[in-house]
Amino acid sequence: MPGTVIVGTQWGDEGKGRFTDYLAKESALCVRYQGGHNAGHTLVVDGEVFALQLVPSGVLYPHVTPVIGNGVVIDPAVLLAEIDMLEAKHIDTSNLQISGNAHLIMPYHQELDRVTERFLGKNKLGTTKRGIGPAYADKALRVGIRVQDLLDPKIFREKLDLALREKNGVLAKVYNRLPLDADEICDTYLAMVPRLEPLIADTVHLVHDALDAGQHVLFEGAQATYLDLDHGTYPFVTSSNPVAGGVGTGAGVGPLAIDRVIGVAKAYVTRVGSGPFPTELFDGDDVGELLVERGAEFGTNTGRRRRPGWLDAVMLRHAVRLNTCTEIAMTKLDVLAALPEIKVCVAYLGEDGTRYEHVPYHQSVLHKVKPVYETLPGWKCEIDRVERFDDLPAEARDFVRFVQELAGVPITFIGVGPGREQTVVLPRAA
Ligand code: IMP
């Protein structure tokens, strides 16, 4: 079965979009399986920048059918704005397919995301405040409203009234906010139906038809392994399952539909929002500042500065296991070019001196571990025009081989710049 998954191996913002875009050219379908507009994928094609939140990166190829799977949570206004942005840039979006089973992000989800974060004070999660957590919570509580409900105004109104009865009570009585108006929400959402209706489809069917026909299907994860609700640094995680296993529920396929899992790892690590980060380089650290500046490490959507750190091979190795990665795509190697030396975390030391070669399951331990680094020489020259692995400086090749050894699977792609063409493909992937 020719299914490929692209999954982030860190805390997101690894640059998955550019590899999805790269691999989409050989695919018939490009399927998002989880998350919502908390994601931000920046693609640079012929110098033009595309910032995508919901639409799968494959949209940029006319032959690809972009699919938003049932595991995604959708703010329809954001989706339509994204479609308008793409159309204004002459990208045809007419073959976009949205699962009728995907859940809708409603205005009360966004409001609750904002007020609960405020309520948590110093314990806040640092969410994107897009309503992601509350929307997934309602899905699990079985009071969510789905895309297909938009097609039946009576059902939509009934479900909305039911939800608002509880949400407005919570907003008013717990958080001292004004209640939301059902008529207004109904009008806003139903007004979007004429544009959305032609895009709503049975996406499970589409995916299986493509797989049965031997066509290539690319499953595109948003966020990443350590933001996974089950396997990430809970509670500082998102509310869906970005790991490769999430494709099963989020797109409606079994594990045997997938034969390739590409874990995307940045040559260093960043994280936005709160939570443990063993290799973090704190504010004021010169290397940290350089990574943020050279890597333009600011959120695509929120503009938030990302927390920088050295590459963590302990986490990478664990991510390879969690996702059954068949290979690694390394991004932003060019960002390290200015550094005289480069560190890679190969193990952790616990507070009591215990050495960890794996990610300790207990969060209290993870919060306090100190990274054990190996230091490698830098190459101190720009590599953004390099096209072949053998043309990289010896120190850069050694760094890649070192990380590959620690990860336990081959590195098959290396990003040396933001452009679609700035990708070094290693022979093993050919
Ligand atoms: P939420 O997904 O908005 O609920 O946010 C939960 C956590 O996931 C926060 O720490 C966010 O910063 C983080 N997060 C969500 N989406 C992304 C992403 O696309 N890249 C990086 N971090 C993200």
XYZ file of C-alpha atoms and ligand atoms in Angstrom:
453
model
C 0.000 0.000 0.000
C 1.672 3.231 -1.079
C 0.907 5.401 1.940
C 3.506 7.796 3.349
C 3.254 9.730 6.603
C 5.138 12.921 7.350
C 5.418 13.555 11.066
C 7.302 16.031 13.231
C 9.762 14.428 15.657
C 10.124 17.408 17.989
C 7.680 20.093 19.232
C 6.469 21.264 15.854
C 7.814 23.861 13.456
C 10.334 21.374 12.081
C 9.492 22.477 8.553
C 7.253 19.533 7.673
C 5.338 21.582 5.121
C 8.305 21.892 2.802
C 8.775 18.095 2.721
C 5.076 17.515 2.274
C 5.261 19.935 -0.596
C 8.347 18.169 -1.938
C 6.805 14.677 -1.731
C 3.368 15.796 -2.858
C 4.570 15.997 -6.413
C 4.540 12.168 -6.540
C 1.187 11.849 -4.742
C -2.421 11.719 -5.826
C -3.815 12.718 -2.436
C -2.390 14.798 0.379
C -4.342 14.256 3.598
C -4.295 16.239 6.861
C -5.267 13.884 9.697
C -5.340 15.983 12.881
C -4.995 19.442 14.385
C -6.564 22.618 13.159
C -5.481 26.160 12.435
C -3.049 25.987 15.350
C -0.679 24.689 12.675
C 1.273 26.930 10.372
C 3.101 25.650 7.340
C 5.271 28.088 5.453
C 6.187 27.110 1.914
C 8.408 29.076 -0.412
C 7.864 28.380 -4.096
C 9.787 30.405 -6.670
C 10.351 33.061 -4.027
C 6.649 33.347 -3.218
C 5.688 32.634 0.398
C 2.570 30.591 1.196
C 1.486 30.412 4.856
C -0.981 27.563 5.251
C -2.943 26.669 8.355
C -5.611 24.157 7.350
C -5.270 23.326 3.693
C -2.773 20.484 3.086
C 0.513 21.559 1.540
C -0.173 19.459 -1.580
C -2.655 22.119 -2.739
C 0.160 23.848 -4.595
C 0.281 21.034 -7.185
C -2.633 20.935 -9.654
C -2.548 17.110 -9.832
C -2.885 16.637 -6.050
C -6.247 16.324 -4.312
C -5.861 18.028 -0.929
C -7.962 16.333 1.752
C -8.904 17.531 5.232
C -9.575 14.324 7.138
C -12.104 13.556 9.855
C -9.469 13.959 12.586
C -9.053 17.691 11.890
C -10.968 20.442 13.710
C -12.080 23.179 11.341
C -12.837 26.836 11.817
C -14.785 27.367 8.577
C -14.135 31.108 8.435
C -10.394 30.484 8.625
C -10.661 27.820 5.946
C -12.529 30.128 3.576
C -10.053 32.947 4.198
C -7.220 30.550 3.361
C -8.961 29.460 0.175
C -9.377 33.137 -0.798
C -5.700 33.791 -0.099
C -4.676 30.851 -2.301
C -7.056 31.792 -5.111
C -5.698 35.361 -5.024
C -2.285 33.811 -5.667
C -3.754 31.836 -8.590
C -3.762 28.463 -6.808
C -6.772 26.359 -7.769
C -8.513 25.095 -4.625
C -11.627 23.675 -6.285
C -10.613 20.055 -5.682
C -10.145 20.493 -1.916
C -12.126 17.793 -0.087
C -13.292 18.163 3.511
C -14.503 15.283 5.645
C -18.124 15.598 6.743
C -17.056 13.925 9.992
C -14.506 16.588 10.904
C -15.540 18.686 13.897
C -16.157 22.407 13.764
C -14.410 24.938 15.927
C -17.150 27.181 17.292
C -16.836 30.711 18.736
C -17.318 29.369 22.270
C -14.317 27.063 21.803
C -12.092 30.031 21.047
C -13.543 32.052 23.914
C -13.060 29.144 26.334
C -9.482 28.589 25.130
C -8.719 32.237 25.899
C -10.385 32.406 29.317
C -9.137 29.052 30.588
C -5.577 30.004 29.706
C -6.009 33.246 31.637
C -7.557 31.310 34.506
C -4.557 28.944 34.679
C -2.250 31.930 35.290
C 1.356 30.822 35.660
C 0.276 27.236 34.956
C -1.005 28.162 31.506
C -0.261 25.804 28.627
C 0.633 28.530 26.168
C -1.956 27.366 23.638
C -2.462 29.109 20.328
C -5.898 30.219 21.654
C -7.559 28.936 18.503
C -10.112 26.800 20.362
C -8.364 23.525 19.548
C -8.486 21.940 23.024
C -12.142 22.841 23.733
C -13.205 21.585 20.268
C -11.513 18.198 20.768
C -12.903 18.041 24.310
C -16.433 18.460 22.951
C -15.734 15.771 20.367
C -14.774 13.374 23.177
C -17.768 14.499 25.246
C -19.969 13.809 22.220
C -21.405 17.318 22.124
C -19.311 18.491 19.176
C -20.810 19.862 15.967
C -19.538 18.301 12.761
C -19.053 19.665 9.265
C -21.952 17.501 8.032
C -24.283 19.227 10.520
C -23.927 22.397 8.453
C -25.898 20.662 5.722
C -28.968 20.358 7.945
C -29.817 23.799 9.400
C -32.382 22.369 11.826
C -29.954 19.843 13.297
C -27.214 22.474 13.374
C -29.429 24.813 15.404
C -30.498 22.069 17.795
C -26.933 21.018 18.474
C -25.844 24.614 18.854
C -28.621 25.385 21.348
C -27.720 22.314 23.350
C -24.051 23.225 23.430
C -24.695 26.881 24.240
C -26.892 26.025 27.177
C -23.838 24.609 28.938
C -21.147 26.849 27.401
C -22.929 30.098 28.175
C -23.487 28.920 31.751
C -19.775 28.246 32.132
C -18.731 31.459 30.386
C -21.051 33.609 32.482
C -20.896 31.868 35.862
C -17.328 30.603 36.002
C -15.484 33.123 33.860
C -17.706 36.177 34.172
C -18.008 36.589 30.398
C -20.981 37.622 28.296
C -23.034 34.751 26.874
C -22.796 34.088 23.136
C -25.800 34.589 20.889
C -27.163 31.492 19.105
C -28.827 33.472 16.287
C -25.630 35.285 15.474
C -23.534 32.092 15.435
C -26.146 30.293 13.369
C -26.301 33.096 10.799
C -22.523 33.312 10.511
C -21.975 29.567 10.115
C -24.902 28.843 7.812
C -23.955 31.771 5.574
C -20.748 29.882 4.765
C -22.546 26.702 3.676
C -22.940 27.566 -0.040
C -19.157 27.857 -0.344
C -18.372 24.862 1.836
C -20.955 22.395 0.560
C -19.230 21.542 -2.748
C -16.067 20.690 -0.811
C -17.645 18.290 1.714
C -16.978 14.656 0.867
C -16.642 11.120 2.164
C -12.897 11.410 2.492
C -12.402 7.859 3.838
C -13.793 6.599 0.563
C -11.500 8.874 -1.425
C -8.422 7.722 0.440
C -9.251 4.035 0.006
C -10.128 4.400 -3.659
C -6.731 5.988 -4.231
C -4.896 3.322 -2.216
C -6.784 0.519 -3.972
C -5.806 2.011 -7.326
C -2.157 1.917 -6.236
C -1.944 5.700 -6.158
C 0.364 7.390 -3.773
C -1.253 8.962 -0.681
C 0.617 11.367 1.535
C -0.590 11.853 5.115
C 0.475 15.174 6.527
C 0.756 15.609 10.278
C 0.488 18.951 12.016
C 2.257 19.788 15.295
C 4.549 16.931 16.297
C 5.433 13.885 18.380
C 6.102 15.713 21.657
C 2.886 17.715 21.347
C 0.923 14.460 21.022
C -1.900 14.145 23.545
C -0.756 10.653 24.583
C 2.967 10.627 23.906
C 3.987 14.261 24.305
C 4.984 16.251 27.363
C 1.462 16.226 28.826
C -0.208 18.560 29.745
C 1.932 20.847 27.589
C 0.646 19.254 24.428
C -2.021 19.773 21.826
C -5.346 17.923 22.024
C -4.906 15.547 19.082
C -2.558 12.728 18.050
C 0.090 13.968 15.625
C 2.064 10.677 15.859
C 1.917 8.459 12.783
C -0.615 6.232 14.552
C -3.039 9.178 14.444
C -3.436 8.589 10.716
C -5.491 5.488 11.530
C -8.278 7.352 13.275
C -7.772 10.764 11.674
C -7.962 9.577 8.078
C -9.670 6.190 8.386
C -6.981 3.702 7.371
C -5.367 0.732 9.095
C -1.634 0.494 9.826
C -0.981 -1.672 6.773
C -1.958 1.217 4.521
C 1.329 2.867 5.387
C 4.719 1.759 4.180
C 6.836 4.845 4.726
C 7.036 7.172 7.734
C 9.256 10.213 7.373
C 10.140 11.867 10.655
C 11.059 15.506 10.201
C 13.742 16.829 12.536
C 15.201 20.285 12.591
C 19.013 20.359 12.944
C 18.334 21.979 16.331
C 15.131 22.159 18.386
C 12.528 24.807 19.089
C 9.388 24.861 21.167
C 6.581 27.395 21.583
C 4.397 27.527 24.634
C 5.165 26.077 28.047
C 6.634 22.735 29.071
C 9.898 20.885 29.657
C 12.733 21.274 27.156
C 16.006 19.593 28.259
C 18.314 21.210 25.675
C 16.829 24.699 25.912
C 19.180 27.645 25.441
C 17.701 30.309 27.668
C 17.127 33.984 26.936
C 20.372 35.823 26.447
C 22.341 32.776 25.299
C 24.269 33.815 22.185
C 23.752 30.520 20.354
C 20.034 30.562 21.195
C 19.723 34.109 19.845
C 21.572 33.125 16.690
C 19.302 30.121 16.088
C 16.197 32.283 16.518
C 17.526 35.013 14.241
C 19.028 32.860 11.496
C 16.212 30.346 11.667
C 13.504 33.068 11.763
C 12.025 31.189 14.698
C 8.813 33.112 15.163
C 5.370 31.495 14.905
C 3.802 31.490 11.423
C 0.414 32.346 12.910
C 0.947 33.784 16.317
C 4.278 35.557 15.787
C 5.492 34.143 19.118
C 9.263 33.743 19.546
C 10.132 30.068 19.687
C 12.327 28.768 22.507
C 15.590 27.486 20.938
C 17.860 24.585 21.923
C 20.418 22.056 20.684
C 19.361 18.938 18.834
C 18.152 16.285 21.274
C 18.999 12.820 19.969
C 17.386 11.141 22.990
C 14.032 12.551 21.953
C 14.724 11.889 18.292
C 15.434 8.205 18.937
C 12.229 7.886 20.940
C 10.260 9.674 18.217
C 11.628 7.183 15.676
C 10.134 4.415 17.809
C 6.816 6.117 18.537
C 6.201 6.714 14.857
C 8.039 3.697 13.409
C 9.953 6.172 11.278
C 11.544 4.554 8.259
C 13.760 7.599 7.745
C 14.486 11.159 8.844
C 14.259 14.382 6.876
C 16.528 16.981 8.454
C 15.611 20.631 8.055
C 17.409 23.931 8.473
C 20.952 22.542 8.432
C 21.958 25.889 6.893
C 21.017 27.705 10.114
C 23.942 26.060 11.932
C 26.463 27.346 9.362
C 27.651 30.262 11.468
C 28.534 28.209 14.546
C 32.150 27.289 15.408
C 30.928 24.199 17.228
C 27.681 22.284 17.421
C 26.294 20.290 20.315
C 24.061 17.243 20.190
C 22.400 15.849 23.305
C 23.160 12.116 23.477
C 21.803 11.278 26.950
C 20.329 12.894 30.070
C 21.577 13.011 33.611
C 18.892 12.878 36.280
C 19.050 14.866 39.507
C 20.264 11.747 41.332
C 23.008 11.118 38.764
C 21.094 8.446 36.814
C 22.038 8.436 33.139
C 19.065 8.169 30.768
C 19.547 6.965 27.209
C 15.777 7.186 26.659
C 13.116 9.778 27.502
C 12.118 9.164 31.139
C 8.382 8.572 31.366
C 8.037 10.532 34.594
C 7.558 14.208 33.878
C 9.107 15.293 37.198
C 12.313 13.542 36.131
C 12.205 15.006 32.623
C 11.737 18.508 34.039
C 15.010 18.241 35.953
C 17.342 16.273 33.662
C 20.545 17.853 32.413
C 21.628 17.134 28.846
C 24.847 15.237 28.155
C 26.357 16.743 25.021
C 28.787 15.614 22.369
C 30.434 18.592 20.697
C 31.162 18.524 16.986
C 33.134 21.070 14.950
C 31.098 23.519 12.861
C 31.755 24.193 9.164
C 31.510 27.994 9.250
C 30.457 28.537 5.656
C 27.090 28.927 3.951
C 25.602 25.781 2.413
C 22.344 27.114 1.008
C 23.403 26.467 -2.598
C 24.606 22.923 -2.054
C 22.699 20.361 -4.131
C 24.490 17.091 -3.354
C 25.421 15.490 -0.046
C 29.007 15.042 -1.173
C 29.286 18.787 -1.778
C 28.529 19.628 1.843
C 31.581 20.536 3.957
C 33.090 17.467 5.694
C 31.998 18.760 9.131
C 28.385 19.093 7.960
C 28.434 15.552 6.545
C 29.896 14.287 9.826
C 27.148 16.047 11.779
C 24.460 14.452 9.616
C 26.061 10.987 9.933
C 26.388 11.412 13.690
C 22.697 12.263 14.073
C 21.749 9.418 11.744
C 23.702 6.953 13.875
C 21.935 8.167 17.019
C 18.493 8.166 15.392
C 18.939 4.608 14.138
C 17.356 5.228 10.717
C 18.747 6.863 7.575
C 18.580 10.584 6.964
C 17.227 10.779 3.445
C 16.563 14.491 2.907
C 18.363 17.588 4.118
C 16.929 21.095 3.917
C 19.585 23.739 3.255
C 17.267 26.714 2.776
C 13.587 27.615 2.698
C 13.090 27.164 -1.064
C 11.478 24.076 -2.585
C 14.681 23.453 -4.567
C 16.985 23.794 -1.551
C 16.658 20.116 -0.678
C 19.544 17.665 -0.736
C 18.233 14.182 -1.487
C 20.471 11.397 -0.241
C 21.016 8.439 -2.554
C 19.186 6.050 -0.230
C 15.919 7.917 -0.817
C 16.311 7.914 -4.593
P -3.059 24.270 21.122
O -2.758 23.239 20.069
O -3.405 25.615 20.562
O -4.039 23.779 22.136
O -1.703 24.509 21.948
C -1.120 23.501 22.763
C 0.397 23.532 22.652
O 0.778 23.132 21.354
C 1.003 24.912 22.864
O 2.249 24.766 23.518
C 1.217 25.420 21.445
O 2.258 26.372 21.397
C 1.613 24.134 20.761
N 1.332 24.139 19.318
C 0.143 23.995 18.713
N 0.277 24.029 17.371
C 1.585 24.165 17.126
C 2.361 24.223 15.922
O 1.860 24.129 14.796
N 3.694 24.373 16.088
C 4.276 24.429 17.304
N 3.607 24.373 18.450
C 2.261 24.238 18.364
